[in-house]
PDB file of C-alpha atoms in Angstrom:
ATOM      1  CA  ASP A   1       9.739  11.341   7.574  1.00 91.00           C
ATOM      2  CA  ILE A   2      10.570   7.706   7.131  1.00 96.00           C
ATOM      3  CA  GLN A   3      11.955   7.246   3.017  1.00 97.00           C
ATOM      4  CA  MET A   4      12.253   3.428   2.244  1.00 97.00           C
ATOM      5  CA  THR A   5      15.669   3.334   0.012  1.00 97.00           C
ATOM      6  CA  GLN A   6      15.125  -0.319  -2.770  1.00 98.00           C
ATOM      7  CA  SER A   7      17.847  -1.797  -4.336  1.00 97.00           C
ATOM      8  CA  PRO A   8      18.357  -2.475  -6.972  1.00 97.00           C
ATOM      9  CA  SER A   9      15.999  -1.004  -9.216  1.00 97.00           C
ATOM     10  CA  THR A  10      15.421  -3.278 -12.407  1.00 97.00           C
ATOM     11  CA  LEU A  11      16.892  -7.408 -11.535  1.00 96.00           C
ATOM     12  CA  SER A  12      17.675  -9.015 -14.644  1.00 96.00           C
ATOM     13  CA  ALA A  13      16.911 -12.717 -13.885  1.00 96.00           C
ATOM     14  CA  SER A  14      16.293 -16.121 -15.058  1.00 96.00           C
ATOM     15  CA  VAL A  15      13.811 -18.809 -13.796  1.00 96.00           C
ATOM     16  CA  GLY A  16      15.596 -20.690 -11.064  1.00 97.00           C
ATOM     17  CA  ASP A  17      17.671 -18.408  -9.795  1.00 97.00           C
ATOM     18  CA  ARG A  18      17.726 -16.882  -6.138  1.00 97.00           C
ATOM     19  CA  VAL A  19      17.355 -13.522  -6.219  1.00 97.00           C
ATOM     20  CA  THR A  20      17.897 -10.873  -3.251  1.00 98.00           C
ATOM     21  CA  ILE A  21      15.579  -7.174  -2.829  1.00 98.00           C
ATOM     22  CA  THR A  22      17.421  -4.751  -0.417  1.00 98.00           C
ATOM     23  CA  CYS A  23      15.265  -2.400   1.977  1.00 98.00           C
ATOM     24  CA  ARG A  24      17.192   0.710   3.342  1.00 98.00           C
ATOM     25  CA  ALA A  25      15.030   2.211   5.909  1.00 98.00           C
ATOM     26  CA  SER A  26      15.910   6.194   6.828  1.00 98.00           C
ATOM     27  CA  GLN A  27      15.810   5.002  10.529  1.00 98.00           C
ATOM     28  CA  ASN A  28      15.535   2.693  12.709  1.00 98.00           C
ATOM     29  CA  ILE A  29      11.354   1.045  12.332  1.00 98.00           C
ATOM     30  CA  GLY A  30      12.985  -2.270  14.047  1.00 97.00           C
ATOM     31  CA  GLU A  31      10.424  -5.691  12.672  1.00 97.00           C
ATOM     32  CA  TRP A  32       7.966  -3.370  11.119  1.00 97.00           C
ATOM     33  CA  LEU A  33       8.221  -3.742   7.762  1.00 98.00           C
ATOM     34  CA  ALA A  34       6.202  -5.659   4.403  1.00 98.00           C
ATOM     35  CA  TRP A  35       6.729  -6.378   0.701  1.00 98.00           C
ATOM     36  CA  TYR A  36       4.196  -6.546  -1.699  1.00 98.00           C
ATOM     37  CA  GLN A  37       4.063  -8.255  -5.650  1.00 97.00           C
ATOM     38  CA  GLN A  38       2.562  -5.593  -8.488  1.00 95.00           C
ATOM     39  CA  LYS A  39       2.041  -7.385 -11.556  1.00 94.00           C
ATOM     40  CA  PRO A  40       1.065  -4.852 -14.635  1.00 90.00           C
ATOM     41  CA  GLY A  41      -2.581  -3.567 -14.918  1.00 89.00           C
ATOM     42  CA  LYS A  42      -2.646  -5.994 -11.153  1.00 92.00           C
ATOM     43  CA  THR A  43      -2.889  -4.638  -6.796  1.00 92.00           C
ATOM     44  CA  PRO A  44      -0.205  -4.829  -5.353  1.00 93.00           C
ATOM     45  CA  LYS A  45      -0.172  -8.320  -3.445  1.00 96.00           C
ATOM     46  CA  LEU A  46       1.305  -8.380   0.516  1.00 97.00           C
ATOM     47  CA  LEU A  47       3.517 -11.409   0.432  1.00 98.00           C
ATOM     48  CA  ILE A  48       4.585 -11.028   4.004  1.00 98.00           C
ATOM     49  CA  TYR A  49       4.390  -9.023   7.125  1.00 97.00           C
ATOM     50  CA  LYS A  50       6.869  -8.270   9.950  1.00 97.00           C
ATOM     51  CA  THR A  51      10.065  -8.786   7.885  1.00 98.00           C
ATOM     52  CA  SER A  52       9.904 -11.987   8.223  1.00 98.00           C
ATOM     53  CA  ASN A  53       5.943 -14.131   8.384  1.00 98.00           C
ATOM     54  CA  LEU A  54       4.308 -14.891   4.655  1.00 98.00           C
ATOM     55  CA  GLU A  55       0.908 -13.882   3.895  1.00 97.00           C
ATOM     56  CA  SER A  56      -1.076 -17.110   3.645  1.00 95.00           C
ATOM     57  CA  GLY A  57      -1.216 -18.524   0.091  1.00 96.00           C
ATOM     58  CA  VAL A  58       2.583 -16.825  -0.220  1.00 97.00           C
ATOM     59  CA  PRO A  59       4.840 -20.172  -1.646  1.00 97.00           C
ATOM     60  CA  SER A  60       7.764 -20.533   0.715  1.00 97.00           C
ATOM     61  CA  ARG A  61      10.650 -19.687  -1.840  1.00 98.00           C
ATOM     62  CA  PHE A  62       9.340 -16.306  -0.242  1.00 98.00           C
ATOM     63  CA  SER A  63      10.978 -15.314   2.382  1.00 98.00           C
ATOM     64  CA  GLY A  64      12.441 -12.233   4.770  1.00 98.00           C
ATOM     65  CA  SER A  65      14.525 -11.114   6.752  1.00 98.00           C
ATOM     66  CA  GLY A  66      16.154  -7.546   8.420  1.00 98.00           C
ATOM     67  CA  PHE A  67      15.650  -5.443  11.346  1.00 98.00           C
ATOM     68  CA  GLY A  68      15.989  -1.735  12.010  1.00 97.00           C
ATOM     69  CA  THR A  69      17.541  -0.132   9.038  1.00 98.00           C
ATOM     70  CA  GLU A  70      18.085  -3.186   6.908  1.00 98.00           C
ATOM     71  CA  PHE A  71      16.186  -5.674   4.848  1.00 98.00           C
ATOM     72  CA  THR A  72      15.649  -7.887   2.285  1.00 98.00           C
ATOM     73  CA  LEU A  73      12.939 -10.221   0.653  1.00 98.00           C
ATOM     74  CA  THR A  74      14.489 -14.169  -1.007  1.00 98.00           C
ATOM     75  CA  ILE A  75      13.178 -15.306  -3.392  1.00 98.00           C
ATOM     76  CA  SER A  76      15.104 -18.686  -3.326  1.00 97.00           C
ATOM     77  CA  SER A  77      14.271 -20.463  -6.676  1.00 97.00           C
ATOM     78  CA  LEU A  78      12.303 -17.518  -9.759  1.00 97.00           C
ATOM     79  CA  GLN A  79       9.887 -19.307 -11.220  1.00 96.00           C
ATOM     80  CA  PRO A  80       7.430 -17.715 -14.205  1.00 95.00           C
ATOM     81  CA  ASP A  81       4.943 -16.018 -12.108  1.00 95.00           C
ATOM     82  CA  ASP A  82       7.439 -13.981 -10.133  1.00 97.00           C
ATOM     83  CA  PHE A  83       8.230 -11.068 -12.578  1.00 94.00           C
ATOM     84  CA  ALA A  84       6.789  -8.064 -11.391  1.00 97.00           C
ATOM     85  CA  THR A  85       7.415  -4.801  -9.641  1.00 96.00           C
ATOM     86  CA  TYR A  86       8.322  -5.461  -5.495  1.00 98.00           C
ATOM     87  CA  PHE A  87       7.914  -3.225  -2.506  1.00 97.00           C
ATOM     88  CA  CYS A  88       8.606  -2.840   0.306  1.00 98.00           C
ATOM     89  CA  GLN A  89       6.157  -0.940   2.796  1.00 98.00           C
ATOM     90  CA  GLN A  90       7.101   0.698   6.644  1.00 98.00           C
ATOM     91  CA  TYR A  91       4.448   0.542   8.703  1.00 97.00           C
ATOM     92  CA  ASN A  92       6.766   1.846  12.493  1.00 96.00           C
ATOM     93  CA  THR A  93       5.315   5.366  11.833  1.00 94.00           C
ATOM     94  CA  TYR A  94       2.685   6.212   9.681  1.00 95.00           C
ATOM     95  CA  TRP A  95       2.794   3.778   5.996  1.00 97.00           C
ATOM     96  CA  THR A  96       6.147   4.545   3.714  1.00 97.00           C
ATOM     97  CA  PHE A  97       6.898   2.530   0.872  1.00 97.00           C
ATOM     98  CA  GLY A  98       9.808   2.093  -1.273  1.00 97.00           C
ATOM     99  CA  GLN A  99      10.438   3.337  -4.908  1.00 96.00           C
ATOM    100  CA  GLY A 100       9.984  -0.531  -6.764  1.00 96.00           C
ATOM    101  CA  THR A 101      12.276  -3.019  -7.894  1.00 97.00           C
ATOM    102  CA  LYS A 102      11.267  -4.532 -11.509  1.00 97.00           C
ATOM    103  CA  VAL A 103      12.180  -8.208 -11.692  1.00 97.00           C
ATOM    104  CA  GLU A 104      12.643  -8.871 -15.487  1.00 96.00           C
ATOM    105  CA  ILE A 105      13.699 -11.240 -17.636  1.00 89.00           C
ATOM    106  CA  LYS A 106      17.225 -12.140 -18.505  1.00 88.00           C
TER     107      LYS A 106
ATOM    108  CA  GLU B   1     -14.452 -12.768  -0.532  1.00 95.00           C
ATOM    109  CA  VAL B   2     -13.244  -9.679  -0.549  1.00 96.00           C
ATOM    110  CA  GLN B   3     -14.155  -7.288  -2.581  1.00 97.00           C
ATOM    111  CA  LEU B   4     -13.598  -3.234  -2.811  1.00 98.00           C
ATOM    112  CA  VAL B   5     -14.838  -1.379  -5.461  1.00 98.00           C
ATOM    113  CA  GLU B   6     -13.600   2.216  -5.475  1.00 98.00           C
ATOM    114  CA  SER B   7     -15.850   4.922  -8.275  1.00 98.00           C
ATOM    115  CA  GLY B   8     -15.940   8.759  -8.507  1.00 97.00           C
ATOM    116  CA  GLY B   9     -12.631   9.144 -10.655  1.00 95.00           C
ATOM    117  CA  VAL B  10     -12.641  11.450 -13.662  1.00 94.00           C
ATOM    118  CA  VAL B  11     -11.100  14.191 -15.065  1.00 97.00           C
ATOM    119  CA  VAL B  12     -10.898  17.745 -12.745  1.00 97.00           C
ATOM    120  CA  GLN B  13      -8.883  21.665 -13.394  1.00 97.00           C
ATOM    121  CA  PRO B  14      -6.663  21.914 -11.041  1.00 97.00           C
ATOM    122  CA  GLY B  15      -7.715  23.868  -7.798  1.00 97.00           C
ATOM    123  CA  GLY B  16     -11.437  21.891  -8.408  1.00 97.00           C
ATOM    124  CA  SER B  17     -12.857  19.486  -5.472  1.00 98.00           C
ATOM    125  CA  LEU B  18     -13.314  15.584  -6.677  1.00 97.00           C
ATOM    126  CA  ARG B  19     -15.253  12.733  -4.068  1.00 98.00           C
ATOM    127  CA  LEU B  20     -14.026   9.020  -4.125  1.00 98.00           C
ATOM    128  CA  SER B  21     -15.939   6.457  -3.080  1.00 98.00           C
ATOM    129  CA  CYS B  22     -14.593   2.679  -1.903  1.00 98.00           C
ATOM    130  CA  ALA B  23     -17.279  -0.079  -1.748  1.00 98.00           C
ATOM    131  CA  ALA B  24     -16.387  -2.331   0.390  1.00 98.00           C
ATOM    132  CA  SER B  25     -18.004  -6.363   0.947  1.00 97.00           C
ATOM    133  CA  GLY B  26     -17.261  -9.715   2.463  1.00 97.00           C
ATOM    134  CA  PHE B  27     -15.473  -8.939   5.442  1.00 97.00           C
ATOM    135  CA  THR B  28     -16.573  -7.226   8.865  1.00 97.00           C
ATOM    136  CA  PHE B  29     -15.381  -3.204   7.404  1.00 97.00           C
ATOM    137  CA  ASP B  30     -16.529  -2.001  11.050  1.00 94.00           C
ATOM    138  CA  ASP B  31     -13.434  -3.927  12.611  1.00 96.00           C
ATOM    139  CA  TYR B  32     -10.418  -2.657  10.211  1.00 96.00           C
ATOM    140  CA  SER B  33      -8.563   0.321   9.406  1.00 96.00           C
ATOM    141  CA  MET B  34      -8.996   1.396   6.375  1.00 97.00           C
ATOM    142  CA  SER B  35      -6.717   3.663   4.303  1.00 98.00           C
ATOM    143  CA  TRP B  36      -5.865   5.466   0.724  1.00 98.00           C
ATOM    144  CA  VAL B  37      -2.661   5.275  -1.497  1.00 98.00           C
ATOM    145  CA  ARG B  38      -2.413   5.979  -4.740  1.00 98.00           C
ATOM    146  CA  GLN B  39       0.201   5.379  -8.225  1.00 95.00           C
ATOM    147  CA  ALA B  40       1.438   7.891 -10.655  1.00 95.00           C
ATOM    148  CA  PRO B  41       1.274   6.581 -14.013  1.00 92.00           C
ATOM    149  CA  GLY B  42       4.175   4.456 -14.308  1.00 89.00           C
ATOM    150  CA  LYS B  43       5.726   5.595 -10.447  1.00 92.00           C
ATOM    151  CA  GLY B  44       5.369   3.949  -7.381  1.00 92.00           C
ATOM    152  CA  LEU B  45       2.843   3.722  -3.988  1.00 94.00           C
ATOM    153  CA  GLU B  46       2.420   6.800  -1.784  1.00 97.00           C
ATOM    154  CA  TRP B  47      -0.157   6.092   1.216  1.00 97.00           C
ATOM    155  CA  VAL B  48      -2.020   9.151   1.030  1.00 98.00           C
ATOM    156  CA  SER B  49      -4.523   8.623   3.714  1.00 97.00           C
ATOM    157  CA  LEU B  50      -5.731   6.326   7.408  1.00 97.00           C
ATOM    158  CA  THR B  51      -9.341   6.062   9.121  1.00 97.00           C
ATOM    159  CA  SER B  52      -9.304   3.972  12.355  1.00 96.00           C
ATOM    160  CA  TRP B  53     -11.694   1.679  12.180  1.00 95.00           C
ATOM    161  CA  ASP B  54     -14.652   3.508  14.097  1.00 94.00           C
ATOM    162  CA  GLY B  55     -13.364   7.230  11.883  1.00 94.00           C
ATOM    163  CA  GLY B  56     -12.075   8.516  15.484  1.00 94.00           C
ATOM    164  CA  SER B  57      -8.314   8.797  14.300  1.00 95.00           C
ATOM    165  CA  THR B  58      -8.081  10.215  10.951  1.00 96.00           C
ATOM    166  CA  TYR B  59      -4.232  10.395   9.576  1.00 96.00           C
ATOM    167  CA  TYR B  60      -2.992  11.577   5.742  1.00 97.00           C
ATOM    168  CA  ALA B  61       0.423  12.434   4.187  1.00 97.00           C
ATOM    169  CA  ASP B  62       1.787  15.794   4.351  1.00 96.00           C
ATOM    170  CA  SER B  63       1.419  16.141   0.143  1.00 97.00           C
ATOM    171  CA  VAL B  64      -1.933  15.780   0.722  1.00 98.00           C
ATOM    172  CA  LYS B  65      -2.461  18.111   4.318  1.00 98.00           C
ATOM    173  CA  GLY B  66      -5.224  20.301   4.897  1.00 97.00           C
ATOM    174  CA  ARG B  67      -6.773  19.736   1.476  1.00 98.00           C
ATOM    175  CA  PHE B  68      -7.588  15.312   1.270  1.00 98.00           C
ATOM    176  CA  THR B  69     -10.167  14.272   3.889  1.00 98.00           C
ATOM    177  CA  ILE B  70     -10.821  10.733   4.954  1.00 98.00           C
ATOM    178  CA  SER B  71     -14.317   9.654   6.461  1.00 98.00           C
ATOM    179  CA  ARG B  72     -16.065   5.539   6.548  1.00 98.00           C
ATOM    180  CA  ASP B  73     -19.597   5.508   7.152  1.00 97.00           C
ATOM    181  CA  ASN B  74     -19.831   1.893   8.788  1.00 97.00           C
ATOM    182  CA  ARG B  75     -23.229   1.646   8.122  1.00 97.00           C
ATOM    183  CA  LYS B  76     -22.681   1.401   4.309  1.00 98.00           C
ATOM    184  CA  ASN B  77     -19.467   0.104   4.714  1.00 98.00           C
ATOM    185  CA  SER B  78     -18.560   2.649   2.101  1.00 98.00           C
ATOM    186  CA  LEU B  79     -14.754   4.841   2.247  1.00 98.00           C
ATOM    187  CA  TYR B  80     -14.748   8.280   0.941  1.00 98.00           C
ATOM    188  CA  LEU B  81     -12.054  10.696   0.086  1.00 98.00           C
ATOM    189  CA  GLN B  82     -13.148  14.214  -0.355  1.00 98.00           C
ATOM    190  CA  MET B  83     -10.267  15.893  -2.582  1.00 98.00           C
ATOM    191  CA  ASN B  84     -10.275  19.662  -2.815  1.00 98.00           C
ATOM    192  CA  SER B  85      -7.021  21.805  -4.551  1.00 98.00           C
ATOM    193  CA  LEU B  86      -6.635  19.369  -6.352  1.00 98.00           C
ATOM    194  CA  ARG B  87      -2.920  19.747  -8.138  1.00 98.00           C
ATOM    195  CA  ALA B  88      -1.885  18.211 -10.992  1.00 97.00           C
ATOM    196  CA  GLU B  89       1.147  16.148  -9.157  1.00 97.00           C
ATOM    197  CA  ASP B  90      -2.355  14.621  -7.629  1.00 98.00           C
ATOM    198  CA  THR B  91      -2.537  13.212 -10.833  1.00 98.00           C
ATOM    199  CA  ALA B  92      -3.177   9.599  -9.911  1.00 98.00           C
ATOM    200  CA  LEU B  93      -5.234   5.869  -9.468  1.00 97.00           C
ATOM    201  CA  TYR B  94      -6.332   5.581  -6.195  1.00 98.00           C
ATOM    202  CA  PHE B  95      -6.489   2.487  -4.036  1.00 98.00           C
ATOM    203  CA  CYS B  96      -8.767   1.866  -1.312  1.00 98.00           C
ATOM    204  CA  ALA B  97      -7.272  -0.847   1.093  1.00 98.00           C
ATOM    205  CA  LYS B  98      -7.831  -2.919   4.027  1.00 97.00           C
ATOM    206  CA  GLY B  99      -5.671  -2.844   7.492  1.00 95.00           C
ATOM    207  CA  VAL B 100      -5.218  -6.682   8.756  1.00 94.00           C
ATOM    208  CA  GLY B 101      -5.811  -6.524  12.387  1.00 89.00           C
ATOM    209  CA  ARG B 102      -8.807  -6.443  13.578  1.00 88.00           C
ATOM    210  CA  PHE B 103      -9.382  -2.643  15.367  1.00 87.00           C
ATOM    211  CA  LEU B 104      -5.045  -2.273  14.851  1.00 86.00           C
ATOM    212  CA  GLU B 105      -4.275   1.194  12.656  1.00 82.00           C
ATOM    213  CA  TRP B 106      -1.198   1.617  13.829  1.00 85.00           C
ATOM    214  CA  ARG B 107       1.231  -1.139  12.819  1.00 90.00           C
ATOM    215  CA  ASP B 108      -0.587  -2.888  10.184  1.00 92.00           C
ATOM    216  CA  PRO B 109       0.342  -3.386   6.653  1.00 96.00           C
ATOM    217  CA  PHE B 110      -2.728  -3.809   3.686  1.00 97.00           C
ATOM    218  CA  ASP B 111      -3.997  -6.744   3.113  1.00 96.00           C
ATOM    219  CA  PHE B 112      -6.308  -6.309   0.515  1.00 96.00           C
ATOM    220  CA  TRP B 113      -6.886  -3.958  -1.955  1.00 97.00           C
ATOM    221  CA  GLY B 114      -9.633  -2.770  -4.717  1.00 96.00           C
ATOM    222  CA  GLN B 115      -9.135  -2.019  -8.408  1.00 96.00           C
ATOM    223  CA  GLY B 116      -8.094   1.561  -8.588  1.00 96.00           C
ATOM    224  CA  THR B 117      -9.907   4.835  -9.382  1.00 98.00           C
ATOM    225  CA  MET B 118      -7.736   7.366 -11.753  1.00 97.00           C
ATOM    226  CA  VAL B 119      -8.332  10.731 -10.881  1.00 98.00           C
ATOM    227  CA  THR B 120      -6.423  12.998 -13.659  1.00 98.00           C
ATOM    228  CA  VAL B 121      -5.991  16.698 -12.955  1.00 98.00           C
ATOM    229  CA  SER B 122      -5.440  19.241 -15.988  1.00 96.00           C
ATOM    230  CA  SER B 123      -7.114  21.882 -17.166  1.00 93.00           C
TER     231      SER B 123
END
């Protein structure tokens, strides 16, 4: 099974900060990685697929990069609406999620 | 507008059975794979099962293999999860989720999710 490890688990940041979340796969998953945003009591929202492709309607301050086993999600300038939990997901072999990174207000 | 509405979640005793349903609308249901994903209280997301667009292929997480069965009725635009031999660790909010690509099953993330239905396994 492919394991996905996100870091950090919690991130404290301020509005306007540049934020980076890392996701590591236990084996090579190529470019088959997605990022989701989940707010309390809400369903996950697909932000990025195939490592770096923005889902329709997602602000351009979100970007993704990486290949193989190491990936990053970057928010270039954190906005109030961005405080949430972010999950990575590999879909190269079955589907596995990272444990999540909570972005909280500093 | 894509809508996914889950139902069937209840409190059930360990060893019991349950059938979850997901009613889909707003898209051509039989063009897309569908999954069940669960989230234990305060925890992360765990993919449970996927069925291909035509129901011909099904896949399961090791944690539920042999106990859960996914199915779909494309005439009714509905997805199901039959859950048997339930354990305390199956307690979670169960989401149905739609695959992104038409006629894909592999290498396809999920673009729409329902609000979930809560399953609690407790004596």
